[in-house]
Short mmCIF file of C-alpha atoms and ligand atoms in Angstrom, two decimals:
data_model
loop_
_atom_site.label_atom_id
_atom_site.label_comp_id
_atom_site.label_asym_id
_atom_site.label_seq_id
_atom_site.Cartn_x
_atom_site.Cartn_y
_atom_site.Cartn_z
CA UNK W 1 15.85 -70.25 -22.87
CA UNK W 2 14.04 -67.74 -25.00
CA UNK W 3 15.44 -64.66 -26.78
CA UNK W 4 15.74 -61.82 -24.99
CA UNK W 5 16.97 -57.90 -25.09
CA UNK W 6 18.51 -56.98 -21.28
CA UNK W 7 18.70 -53.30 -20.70
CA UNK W 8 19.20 -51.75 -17.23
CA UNK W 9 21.09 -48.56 -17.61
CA UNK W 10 20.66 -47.37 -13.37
CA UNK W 11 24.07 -46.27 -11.74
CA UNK W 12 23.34 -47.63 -7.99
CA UNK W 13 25.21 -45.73 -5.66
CA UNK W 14 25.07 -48.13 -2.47
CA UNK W 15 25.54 -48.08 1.43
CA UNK W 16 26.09 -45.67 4.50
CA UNK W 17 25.44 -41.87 3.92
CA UNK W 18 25.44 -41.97 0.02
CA UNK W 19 22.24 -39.88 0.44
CA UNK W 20 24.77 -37.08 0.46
CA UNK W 21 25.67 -37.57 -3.74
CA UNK W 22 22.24 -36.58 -4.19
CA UNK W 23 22.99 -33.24 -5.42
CA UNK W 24 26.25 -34.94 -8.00
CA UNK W 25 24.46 -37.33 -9.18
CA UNK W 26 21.15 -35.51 -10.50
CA UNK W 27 24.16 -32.95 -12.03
CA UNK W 28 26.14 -36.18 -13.50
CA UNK W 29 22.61 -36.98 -15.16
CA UNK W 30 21.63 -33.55 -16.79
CA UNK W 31 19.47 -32.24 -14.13
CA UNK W 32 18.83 -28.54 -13.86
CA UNK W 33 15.76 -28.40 -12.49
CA UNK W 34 14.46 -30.68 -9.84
CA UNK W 35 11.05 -31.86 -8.59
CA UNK W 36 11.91 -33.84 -5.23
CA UNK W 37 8.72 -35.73 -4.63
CA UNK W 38 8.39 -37.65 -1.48
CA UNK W 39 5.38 -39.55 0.92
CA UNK W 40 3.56 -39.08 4.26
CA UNK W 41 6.13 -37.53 6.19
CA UNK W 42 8.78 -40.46 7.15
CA UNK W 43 11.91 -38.54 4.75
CA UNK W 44 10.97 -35.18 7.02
CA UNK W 45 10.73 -37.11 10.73
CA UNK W 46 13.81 -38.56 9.71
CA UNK W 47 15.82 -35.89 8.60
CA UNK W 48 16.71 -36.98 5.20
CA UNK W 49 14.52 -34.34 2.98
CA UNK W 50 16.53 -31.72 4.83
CA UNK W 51 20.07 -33.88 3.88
CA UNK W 52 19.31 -34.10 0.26
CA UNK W 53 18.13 -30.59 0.01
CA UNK W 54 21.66 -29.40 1.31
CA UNK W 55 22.88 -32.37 -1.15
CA UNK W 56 20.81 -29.89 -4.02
CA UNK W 57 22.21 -26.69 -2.72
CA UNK W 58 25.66 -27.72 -2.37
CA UNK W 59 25.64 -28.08 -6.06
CA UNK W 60 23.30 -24.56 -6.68
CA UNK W 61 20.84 -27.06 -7.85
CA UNK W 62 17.25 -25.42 -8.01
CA UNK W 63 14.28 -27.19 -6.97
CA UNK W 64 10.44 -27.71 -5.98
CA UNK W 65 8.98 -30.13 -3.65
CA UNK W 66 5.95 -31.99 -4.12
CA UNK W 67 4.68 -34.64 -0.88
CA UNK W 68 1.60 -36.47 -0.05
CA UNK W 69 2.54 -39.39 -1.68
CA UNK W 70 0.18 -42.16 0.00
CA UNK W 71 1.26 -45.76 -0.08
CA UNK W 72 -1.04 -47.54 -3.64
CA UNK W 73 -0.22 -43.98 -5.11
CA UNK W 74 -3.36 -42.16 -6.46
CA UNK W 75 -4.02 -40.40 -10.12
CA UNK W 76 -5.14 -37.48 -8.25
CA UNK W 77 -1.39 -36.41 -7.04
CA UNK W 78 0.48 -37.26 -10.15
CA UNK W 79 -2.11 -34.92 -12.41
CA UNK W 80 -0.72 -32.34 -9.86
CA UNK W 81 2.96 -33.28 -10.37
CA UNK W 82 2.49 -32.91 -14.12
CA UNK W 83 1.18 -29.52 -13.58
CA UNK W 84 3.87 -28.54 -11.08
CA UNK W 85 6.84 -29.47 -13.03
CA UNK W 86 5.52 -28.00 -16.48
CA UNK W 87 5.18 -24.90 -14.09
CA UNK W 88 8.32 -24.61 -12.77
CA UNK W 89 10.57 -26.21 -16.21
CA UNK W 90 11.76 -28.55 -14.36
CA UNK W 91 13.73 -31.37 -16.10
CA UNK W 92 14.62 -34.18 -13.34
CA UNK W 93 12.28 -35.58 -10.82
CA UNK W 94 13.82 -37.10 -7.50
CA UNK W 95 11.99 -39.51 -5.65
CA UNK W 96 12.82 -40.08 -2.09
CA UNK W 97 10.86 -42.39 -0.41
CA UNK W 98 9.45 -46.46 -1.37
CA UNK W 99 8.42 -47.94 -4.06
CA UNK W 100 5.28 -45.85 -4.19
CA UNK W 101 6.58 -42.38 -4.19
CA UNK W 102 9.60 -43.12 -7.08
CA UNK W 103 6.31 -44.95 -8.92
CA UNK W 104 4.41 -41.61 -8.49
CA UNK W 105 7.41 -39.95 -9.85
CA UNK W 106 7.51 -42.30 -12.94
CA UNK W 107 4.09 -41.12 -13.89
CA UNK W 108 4.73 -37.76 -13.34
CA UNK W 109 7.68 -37.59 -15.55
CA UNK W 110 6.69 -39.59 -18.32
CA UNK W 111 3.21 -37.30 -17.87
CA UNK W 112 5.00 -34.04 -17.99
CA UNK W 113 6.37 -35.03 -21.86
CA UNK W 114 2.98 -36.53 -22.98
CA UNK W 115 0.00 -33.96 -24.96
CA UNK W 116 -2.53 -36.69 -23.98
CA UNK W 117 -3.83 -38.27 -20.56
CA UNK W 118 -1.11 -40.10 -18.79
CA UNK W 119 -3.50 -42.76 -17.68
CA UNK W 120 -3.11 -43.78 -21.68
CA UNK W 121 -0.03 -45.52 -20.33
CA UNK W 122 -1.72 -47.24 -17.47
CA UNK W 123 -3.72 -48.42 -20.00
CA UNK W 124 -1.06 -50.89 -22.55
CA UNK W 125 0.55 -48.04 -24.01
CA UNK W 126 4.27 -48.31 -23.53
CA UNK W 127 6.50 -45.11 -22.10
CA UNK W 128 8.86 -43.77 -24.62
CA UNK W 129 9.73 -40.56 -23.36
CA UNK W 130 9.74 -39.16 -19.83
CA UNK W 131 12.08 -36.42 -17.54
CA UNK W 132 14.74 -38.34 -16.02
CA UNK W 133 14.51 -40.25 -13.04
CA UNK W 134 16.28 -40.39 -9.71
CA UNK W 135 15.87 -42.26 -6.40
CA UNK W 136 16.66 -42.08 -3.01
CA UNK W 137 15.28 -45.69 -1.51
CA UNK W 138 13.91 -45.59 2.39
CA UNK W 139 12.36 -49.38 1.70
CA UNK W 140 13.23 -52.25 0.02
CA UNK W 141 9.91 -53.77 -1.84
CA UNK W 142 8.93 -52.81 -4.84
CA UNK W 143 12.03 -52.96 -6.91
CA UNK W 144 11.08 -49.66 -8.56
CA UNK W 145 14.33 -48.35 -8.10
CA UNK W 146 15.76 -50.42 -10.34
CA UNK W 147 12.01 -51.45 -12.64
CA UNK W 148 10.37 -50.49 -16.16
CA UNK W 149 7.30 -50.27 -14.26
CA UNK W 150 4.97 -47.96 -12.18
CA UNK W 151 1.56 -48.82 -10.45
CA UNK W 152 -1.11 -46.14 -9.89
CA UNK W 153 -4.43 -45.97 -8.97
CA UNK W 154 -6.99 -44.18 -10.60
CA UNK W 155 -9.17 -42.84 -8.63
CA UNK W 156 -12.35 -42.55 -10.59
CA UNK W 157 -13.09 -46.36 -9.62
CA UNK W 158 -10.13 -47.12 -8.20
CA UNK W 159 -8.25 -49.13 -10.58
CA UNK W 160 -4.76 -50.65 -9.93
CA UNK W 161 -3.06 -50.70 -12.96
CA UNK W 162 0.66 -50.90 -14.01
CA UNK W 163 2.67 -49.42 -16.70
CA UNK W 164 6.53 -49.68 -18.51
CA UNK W 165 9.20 -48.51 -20.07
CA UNK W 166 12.74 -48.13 -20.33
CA UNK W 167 12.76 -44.16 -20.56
CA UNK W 168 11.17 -44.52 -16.88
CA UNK W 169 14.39 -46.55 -15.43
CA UNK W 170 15.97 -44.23 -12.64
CA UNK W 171 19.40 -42.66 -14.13
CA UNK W 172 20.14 -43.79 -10.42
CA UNK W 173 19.04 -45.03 -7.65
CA UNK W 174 20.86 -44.61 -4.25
CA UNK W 175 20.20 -47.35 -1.68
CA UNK W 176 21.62 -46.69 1.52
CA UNK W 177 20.16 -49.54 3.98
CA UNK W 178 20.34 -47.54 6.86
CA UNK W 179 17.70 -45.61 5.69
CA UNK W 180 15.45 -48.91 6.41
CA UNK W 181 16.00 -49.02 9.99
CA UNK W 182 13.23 -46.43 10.63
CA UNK W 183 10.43 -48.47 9.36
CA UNK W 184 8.06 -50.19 11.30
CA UNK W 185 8.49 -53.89 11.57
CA UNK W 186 5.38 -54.63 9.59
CA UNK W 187 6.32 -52.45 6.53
CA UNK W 188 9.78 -54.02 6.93
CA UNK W 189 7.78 -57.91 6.45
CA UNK W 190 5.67 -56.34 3.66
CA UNK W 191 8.45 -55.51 2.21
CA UNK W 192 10.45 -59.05 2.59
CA UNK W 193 7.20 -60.11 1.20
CA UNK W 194 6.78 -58.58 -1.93
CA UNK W 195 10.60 -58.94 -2.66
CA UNK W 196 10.22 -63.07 -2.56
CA UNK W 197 6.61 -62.29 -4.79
CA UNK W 198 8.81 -61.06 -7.62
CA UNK W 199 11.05 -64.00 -7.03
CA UNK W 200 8.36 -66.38 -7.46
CA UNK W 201 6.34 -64.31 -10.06
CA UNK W 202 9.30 -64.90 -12.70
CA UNK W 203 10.07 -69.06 -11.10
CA UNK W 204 6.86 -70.17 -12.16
CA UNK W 205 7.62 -70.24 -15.61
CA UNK W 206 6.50 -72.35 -18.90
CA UNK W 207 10.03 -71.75 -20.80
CA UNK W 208 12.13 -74.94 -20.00
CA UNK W 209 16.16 -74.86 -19.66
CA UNK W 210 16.46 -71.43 -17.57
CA UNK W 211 18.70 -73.49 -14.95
CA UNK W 212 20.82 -70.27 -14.93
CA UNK W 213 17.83 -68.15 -13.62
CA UNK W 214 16.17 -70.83 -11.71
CA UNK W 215 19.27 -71.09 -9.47
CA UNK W 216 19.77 -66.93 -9.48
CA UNK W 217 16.03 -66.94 -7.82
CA UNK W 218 16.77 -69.91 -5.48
CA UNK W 219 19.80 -68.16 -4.00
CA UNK W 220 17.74 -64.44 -3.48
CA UNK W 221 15.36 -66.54 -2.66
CA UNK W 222 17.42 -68.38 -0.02
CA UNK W 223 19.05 -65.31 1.09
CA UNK W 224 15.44 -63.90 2.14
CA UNK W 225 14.65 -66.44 4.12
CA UNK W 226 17.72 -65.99 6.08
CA UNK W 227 17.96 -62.82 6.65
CA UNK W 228 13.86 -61.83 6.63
CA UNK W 229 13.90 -63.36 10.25
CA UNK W 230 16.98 -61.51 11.58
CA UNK W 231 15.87 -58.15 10.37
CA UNK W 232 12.59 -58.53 12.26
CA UNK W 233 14.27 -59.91 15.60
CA UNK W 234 16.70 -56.94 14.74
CA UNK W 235 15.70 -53.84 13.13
CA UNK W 236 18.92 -52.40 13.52
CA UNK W 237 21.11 -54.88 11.92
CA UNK W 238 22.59 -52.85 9.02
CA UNK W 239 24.44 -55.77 7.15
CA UNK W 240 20.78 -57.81 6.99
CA UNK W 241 19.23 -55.00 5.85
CA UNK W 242 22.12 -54.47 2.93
CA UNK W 243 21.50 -57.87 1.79
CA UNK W 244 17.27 -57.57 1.70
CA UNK W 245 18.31 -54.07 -0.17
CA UNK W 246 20.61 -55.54 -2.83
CA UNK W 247 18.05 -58.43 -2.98
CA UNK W 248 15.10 -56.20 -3.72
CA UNK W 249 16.69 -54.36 -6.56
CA UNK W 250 17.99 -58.07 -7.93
CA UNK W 251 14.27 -59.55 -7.64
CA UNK W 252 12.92 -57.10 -9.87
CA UNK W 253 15.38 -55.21 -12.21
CA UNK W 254 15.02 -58.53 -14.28
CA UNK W 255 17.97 -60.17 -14.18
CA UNK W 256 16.66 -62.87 -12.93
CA UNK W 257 13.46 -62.96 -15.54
CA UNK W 258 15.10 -62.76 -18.66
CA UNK W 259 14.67 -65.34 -20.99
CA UNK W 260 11.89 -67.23 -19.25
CA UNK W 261 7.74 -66.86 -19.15
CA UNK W 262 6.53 -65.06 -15.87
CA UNK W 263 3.89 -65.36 -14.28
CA UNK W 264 2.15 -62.39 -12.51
CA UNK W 265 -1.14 -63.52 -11.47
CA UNK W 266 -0.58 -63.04 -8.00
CA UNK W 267 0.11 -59.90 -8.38
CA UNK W 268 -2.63 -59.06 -10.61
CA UNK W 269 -5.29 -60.65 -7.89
CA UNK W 270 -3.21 -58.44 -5.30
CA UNK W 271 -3.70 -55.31 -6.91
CA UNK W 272 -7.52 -55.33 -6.55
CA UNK W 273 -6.87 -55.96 -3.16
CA UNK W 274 -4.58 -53.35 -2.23
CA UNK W 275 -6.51 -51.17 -4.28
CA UNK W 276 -10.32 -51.89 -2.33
CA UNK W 277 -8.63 -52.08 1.08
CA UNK W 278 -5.50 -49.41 0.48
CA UNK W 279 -3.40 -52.65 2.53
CA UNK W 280 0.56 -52.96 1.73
CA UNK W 281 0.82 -54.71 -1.42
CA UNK W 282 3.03 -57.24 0.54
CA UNK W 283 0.95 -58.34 2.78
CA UNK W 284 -2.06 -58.42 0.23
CA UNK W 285 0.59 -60.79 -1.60
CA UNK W 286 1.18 -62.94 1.60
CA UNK W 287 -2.81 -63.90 1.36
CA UNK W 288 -2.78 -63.97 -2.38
CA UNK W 289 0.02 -66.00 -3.41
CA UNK W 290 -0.43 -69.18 -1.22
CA UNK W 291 -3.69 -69.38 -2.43
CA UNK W 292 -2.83 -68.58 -5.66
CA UNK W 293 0.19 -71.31 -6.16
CA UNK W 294 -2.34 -73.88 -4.43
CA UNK W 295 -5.03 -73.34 -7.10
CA UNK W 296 -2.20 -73.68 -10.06
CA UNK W 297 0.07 -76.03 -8.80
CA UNK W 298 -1.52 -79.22 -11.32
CA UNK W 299 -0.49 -77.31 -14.12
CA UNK W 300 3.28 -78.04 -13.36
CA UNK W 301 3.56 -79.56 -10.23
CA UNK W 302 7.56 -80.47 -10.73
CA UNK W 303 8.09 -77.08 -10.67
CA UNK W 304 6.53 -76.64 -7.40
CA UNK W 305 8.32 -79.82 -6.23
CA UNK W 306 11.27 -78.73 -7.04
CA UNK W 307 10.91 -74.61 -5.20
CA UNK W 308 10.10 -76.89 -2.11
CA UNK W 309 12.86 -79.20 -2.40
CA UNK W 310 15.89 -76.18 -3.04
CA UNK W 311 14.08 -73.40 -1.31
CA UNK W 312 12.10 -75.23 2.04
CA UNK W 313 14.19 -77.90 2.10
CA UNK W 314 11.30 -80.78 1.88
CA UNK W 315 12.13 -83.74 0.97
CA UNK W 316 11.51 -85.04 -2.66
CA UNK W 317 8.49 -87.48 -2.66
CA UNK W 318 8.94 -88.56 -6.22
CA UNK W 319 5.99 -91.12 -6.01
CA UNK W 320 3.68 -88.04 -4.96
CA UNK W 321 5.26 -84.81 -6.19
CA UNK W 322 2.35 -83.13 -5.01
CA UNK W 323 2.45 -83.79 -1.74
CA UNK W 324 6.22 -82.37 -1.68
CA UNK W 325 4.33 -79.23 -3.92
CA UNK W 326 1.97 -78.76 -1.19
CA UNK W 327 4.52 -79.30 2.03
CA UNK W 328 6.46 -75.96 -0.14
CA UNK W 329 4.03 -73.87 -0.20
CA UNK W 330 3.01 -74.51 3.24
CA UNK W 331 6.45 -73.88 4.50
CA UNK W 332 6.23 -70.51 2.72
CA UNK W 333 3.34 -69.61 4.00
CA UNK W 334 4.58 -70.20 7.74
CA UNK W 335 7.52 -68.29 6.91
CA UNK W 336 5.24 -65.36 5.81
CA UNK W 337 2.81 -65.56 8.98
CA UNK W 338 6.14 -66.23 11.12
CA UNK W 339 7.64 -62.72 9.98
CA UNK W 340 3.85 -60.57 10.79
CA UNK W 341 2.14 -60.90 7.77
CA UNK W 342 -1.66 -61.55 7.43
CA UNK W 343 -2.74 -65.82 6.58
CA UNK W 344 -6.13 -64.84 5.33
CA UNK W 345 -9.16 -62.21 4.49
CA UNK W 346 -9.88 -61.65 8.11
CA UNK W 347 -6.26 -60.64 9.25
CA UNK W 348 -5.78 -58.79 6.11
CA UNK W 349 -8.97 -56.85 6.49
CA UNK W 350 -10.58 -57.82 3.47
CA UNK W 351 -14.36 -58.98 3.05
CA UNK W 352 -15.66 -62.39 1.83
CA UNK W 353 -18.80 -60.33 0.35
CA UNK W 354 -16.69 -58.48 -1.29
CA UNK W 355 -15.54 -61.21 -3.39
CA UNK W 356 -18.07 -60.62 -6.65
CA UNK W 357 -16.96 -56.84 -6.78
CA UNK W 358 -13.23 -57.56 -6.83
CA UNK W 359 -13.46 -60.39 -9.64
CA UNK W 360 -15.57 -57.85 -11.80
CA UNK W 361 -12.82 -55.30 -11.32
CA UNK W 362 -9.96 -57.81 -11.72
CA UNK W 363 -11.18 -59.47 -14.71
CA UNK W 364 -13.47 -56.85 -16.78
CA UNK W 365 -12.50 -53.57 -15.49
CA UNK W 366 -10.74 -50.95 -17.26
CA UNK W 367 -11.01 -52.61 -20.59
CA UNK W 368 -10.16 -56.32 -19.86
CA UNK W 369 -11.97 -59.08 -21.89
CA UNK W 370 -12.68 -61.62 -18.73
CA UNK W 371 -9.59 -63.21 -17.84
CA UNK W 372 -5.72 -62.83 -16.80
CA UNK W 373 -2.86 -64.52 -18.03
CA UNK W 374 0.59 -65.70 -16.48
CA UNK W 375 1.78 -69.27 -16.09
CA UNK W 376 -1.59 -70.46 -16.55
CA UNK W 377 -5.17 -68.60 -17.29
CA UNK W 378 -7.54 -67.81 -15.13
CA UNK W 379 -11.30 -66.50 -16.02
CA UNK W 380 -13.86 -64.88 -13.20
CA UNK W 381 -14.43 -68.88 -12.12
CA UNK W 382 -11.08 -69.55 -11.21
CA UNK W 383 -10.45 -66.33 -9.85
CA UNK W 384 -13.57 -66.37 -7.61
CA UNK W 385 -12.70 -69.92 -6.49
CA UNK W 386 -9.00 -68.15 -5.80
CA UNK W 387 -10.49 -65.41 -3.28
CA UNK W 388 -12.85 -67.82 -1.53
CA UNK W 389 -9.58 -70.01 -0.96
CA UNK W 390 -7.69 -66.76 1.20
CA UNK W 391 -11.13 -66.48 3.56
O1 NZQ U 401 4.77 -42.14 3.02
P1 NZQ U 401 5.80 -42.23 4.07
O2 NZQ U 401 5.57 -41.31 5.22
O3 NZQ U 401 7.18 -42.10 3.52
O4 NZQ U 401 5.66 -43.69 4.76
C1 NZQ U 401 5.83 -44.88 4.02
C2 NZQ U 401 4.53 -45.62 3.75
O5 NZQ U 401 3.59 -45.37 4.75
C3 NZQ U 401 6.56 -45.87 4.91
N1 NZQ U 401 8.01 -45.76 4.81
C4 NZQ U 401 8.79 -45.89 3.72
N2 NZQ U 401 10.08 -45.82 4.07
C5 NZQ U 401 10.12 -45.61 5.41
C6 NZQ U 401 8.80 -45.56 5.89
N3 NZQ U 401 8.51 -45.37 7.21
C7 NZQ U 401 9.55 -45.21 8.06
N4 NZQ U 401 10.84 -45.28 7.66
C8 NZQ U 401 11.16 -45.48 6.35
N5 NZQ U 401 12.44 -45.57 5.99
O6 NZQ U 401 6.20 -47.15 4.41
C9 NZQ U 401 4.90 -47.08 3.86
C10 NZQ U 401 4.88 -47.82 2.55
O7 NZQ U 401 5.61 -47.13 1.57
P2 NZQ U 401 5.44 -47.53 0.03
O8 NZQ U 401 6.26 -46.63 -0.79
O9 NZQ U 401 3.98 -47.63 -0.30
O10 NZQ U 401 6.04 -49.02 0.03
P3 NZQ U 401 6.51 -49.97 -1.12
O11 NZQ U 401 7.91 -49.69 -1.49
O12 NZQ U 401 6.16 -51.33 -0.66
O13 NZQ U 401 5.64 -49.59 -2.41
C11 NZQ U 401 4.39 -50.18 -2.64
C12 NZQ U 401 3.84 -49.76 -3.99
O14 NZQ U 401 4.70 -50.22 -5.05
C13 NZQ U 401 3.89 -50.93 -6.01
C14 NZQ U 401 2.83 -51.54 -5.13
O15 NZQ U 401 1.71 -52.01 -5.87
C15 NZQ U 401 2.48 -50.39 -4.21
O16 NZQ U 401 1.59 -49.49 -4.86
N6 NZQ U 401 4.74 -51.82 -6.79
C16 NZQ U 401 5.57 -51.27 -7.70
C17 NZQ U 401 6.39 -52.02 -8.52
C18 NZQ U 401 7.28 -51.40 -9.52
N7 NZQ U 401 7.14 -50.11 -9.77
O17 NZQ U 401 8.14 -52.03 -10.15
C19 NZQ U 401 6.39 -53.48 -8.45
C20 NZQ U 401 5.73 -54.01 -7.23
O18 NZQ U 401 5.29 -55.32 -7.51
C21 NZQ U 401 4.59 -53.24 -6.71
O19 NZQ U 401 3.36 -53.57 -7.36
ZN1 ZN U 402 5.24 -56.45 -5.91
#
């Protein structure tokens, strides 16, 4: 196990109606000022804008709303956000919505205390300082209720890019898994989706002796697969839908990364996907990582063996681990199609001609020198060899 510094100062507030503290909460943090920022319209169909606004008022907490968020959030919104908030002094910014309107928030607030461009931090440079952070979670994904990290888009060529800090962790993030029954059953899989992604981003690891995390992925992982299928056959089933939650915030608040290499290359290939086709990231990932994990697999096969073995339930083939490997990632795959999501280019919408454009992006846009790292390297080759393998 390697060194590591763990840090993850978010008060969850969890289950039914907790949408309601909304107004405490941003008071318990220092909030005078609010900037509730929010997505396409689900929060007002569903009535819970007007909840947490009451939530506000009940505490004679001022605010200013900013929607519009769109799913792969855009530069274009958060510039606006910056300008907004420096407007109207506010000091806390409330997301309410998935993983894409608290990431737009992110920006915003670091943005708001930043004299240069905020895309400097979409470009390597780390967030120090930023408003404070709430979140009211209507999806479990992203994790970015309980992440370091935001992903924009830039508009101006459309780059994906992601960026971190600590001062950008949500003071708190209120996860009531009712609010998930609304969603459609395919944003409910994309989700499931990108939740197992982060598990399997942080499993494929080159640190050795991280039994303790191996096993903490295995069982979210396990859990997933159990309860993935019952929230699609039932959309309704609240306790399912509290265990994906808890899950989702678990896969990616690092608990289950510390200590240990990651690898993130699936991701990375996603994001030029998402970003060229504006699909959910999750179902971007369901093409991307099966491909991805195919094309790596030689460079530790044991460790593929071994996800098959505790997570699939294949049996060990220890004369041909990579034949156990292979029958893991398969299952995985089926599991993915079997819940809605997308096998290859065609069902995902994306374009085999396309291919060229989205390695030069991936691997020399906005700065990069050619390549991407994570558990193993990959240059333009590999990566081209990667697409053509998800046509
Ligand atoms: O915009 P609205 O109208 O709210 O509709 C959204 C959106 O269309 C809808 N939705 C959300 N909750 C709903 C609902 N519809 C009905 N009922 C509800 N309760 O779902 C759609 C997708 O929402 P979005 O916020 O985009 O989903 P998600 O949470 O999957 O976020 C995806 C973004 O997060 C980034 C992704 O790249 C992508 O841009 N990621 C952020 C990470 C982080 N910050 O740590 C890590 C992830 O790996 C990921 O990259
Ligand atoms: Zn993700």
């Amino acid at each position: 196990m390697e060194n590591f510094e763990f840090y993850s100062p978010t008060c969850f507030v969890f289950g039914k109606d907790t949408e309601s503290k909304a107004g405490e909460l941003v008071k318990r943090f220092g909030g005078s000022k609010v900037l509730i920022h929010y997505g396409g319209g689900s929060v007002v169909r569903s009535g819970l804008l007007d909840r947490v606004k009451a939530s506000l008022d009940k505490e004679n907490i001022p605010y200013v709303e900013l929607g519009g968020v769109k799913p792969n959030p855009r530069s274009g919104l958060v510039y606006e956000g910056i300008d907004l908030c420096r407007k109207e002094n506010v000091d806390f910014v409330l997301a309410v919505g998935g993983g894409s309107t608290i990431d737009s928030s992110k920006a915003i607030a670091a943005g708001v205390v930043y004299d240069g461009d905020f895309w400097d931090f979409y470009q390597g440079k780390r967030i120090e300082k930023a408003l404070s952070v709430g979140t009211i979670l209507t999806i479990a994904a992203a994790g970015s209720e309980g992440s370091p990290d935001t992903v924009i888009t830039k508009e101006e060529g459309m780059f994906k890019r992601g960026a971190s800090g600590d001062a950008v962790r949500p003071k708190f993030s209120i996860l009531n898994p009712a609010l998930t029954q609304t969603l459609p059953a395919y944003q409910t899989a994309a989700g499931i989706t990108d939740i197992m992604a982060h598990l399997y981003e942080r499993y494929l690891t080159n640190s050795t002796d991280v039994e303790v995390t191996d096993r903490l992925i295995e069982a979210l992982l396990l859990t997933m697969k159990h309860e993935g299928p019952r929230v699609i056959a039932d959309p309704n089933n609240y306790e399912a839908r509290a265990n994906i939650m808890w899950a989702g915030m678990m896969a990616h608040n690092n608990s289950c990364g510390v200590g240990r290499s990651q690898d993130w290359n699936s991701h990375t290939i996603e994001h030029e996907l998402s970003a060229l086709y504006d699909c959910a990231h999750g179902a971007g990932l369901a093409v991307t990582m099966p491909a991805v994990f195919t094309y790596t697999m030689d460079h530790n096969v044991m460790r593929f063996a071994q996800a098959a073995v505790r997570i699939w339930g294949c049996q060990m083939d220890f004369e041909h681990p990579e034949v156990t490997a292979k029958e893991g990632i398969e299952a995985f795959r089926n599991f993915l199609s079997s819940i809605g999501m997308p096998k290859n280019f065609e069902e995902l919408g994306a374009k085999e001609e396309d291919i060229p454009k989205l390695v030069e992006v991936l691997c020399r846009g906005d700065g990069r020198d050619g390549s991407i790292s994570g558990f193993v390297t990959l240059n333009e080759d590999d990566c081209t060899k990667i697409y053509k393998m998800m046509v």
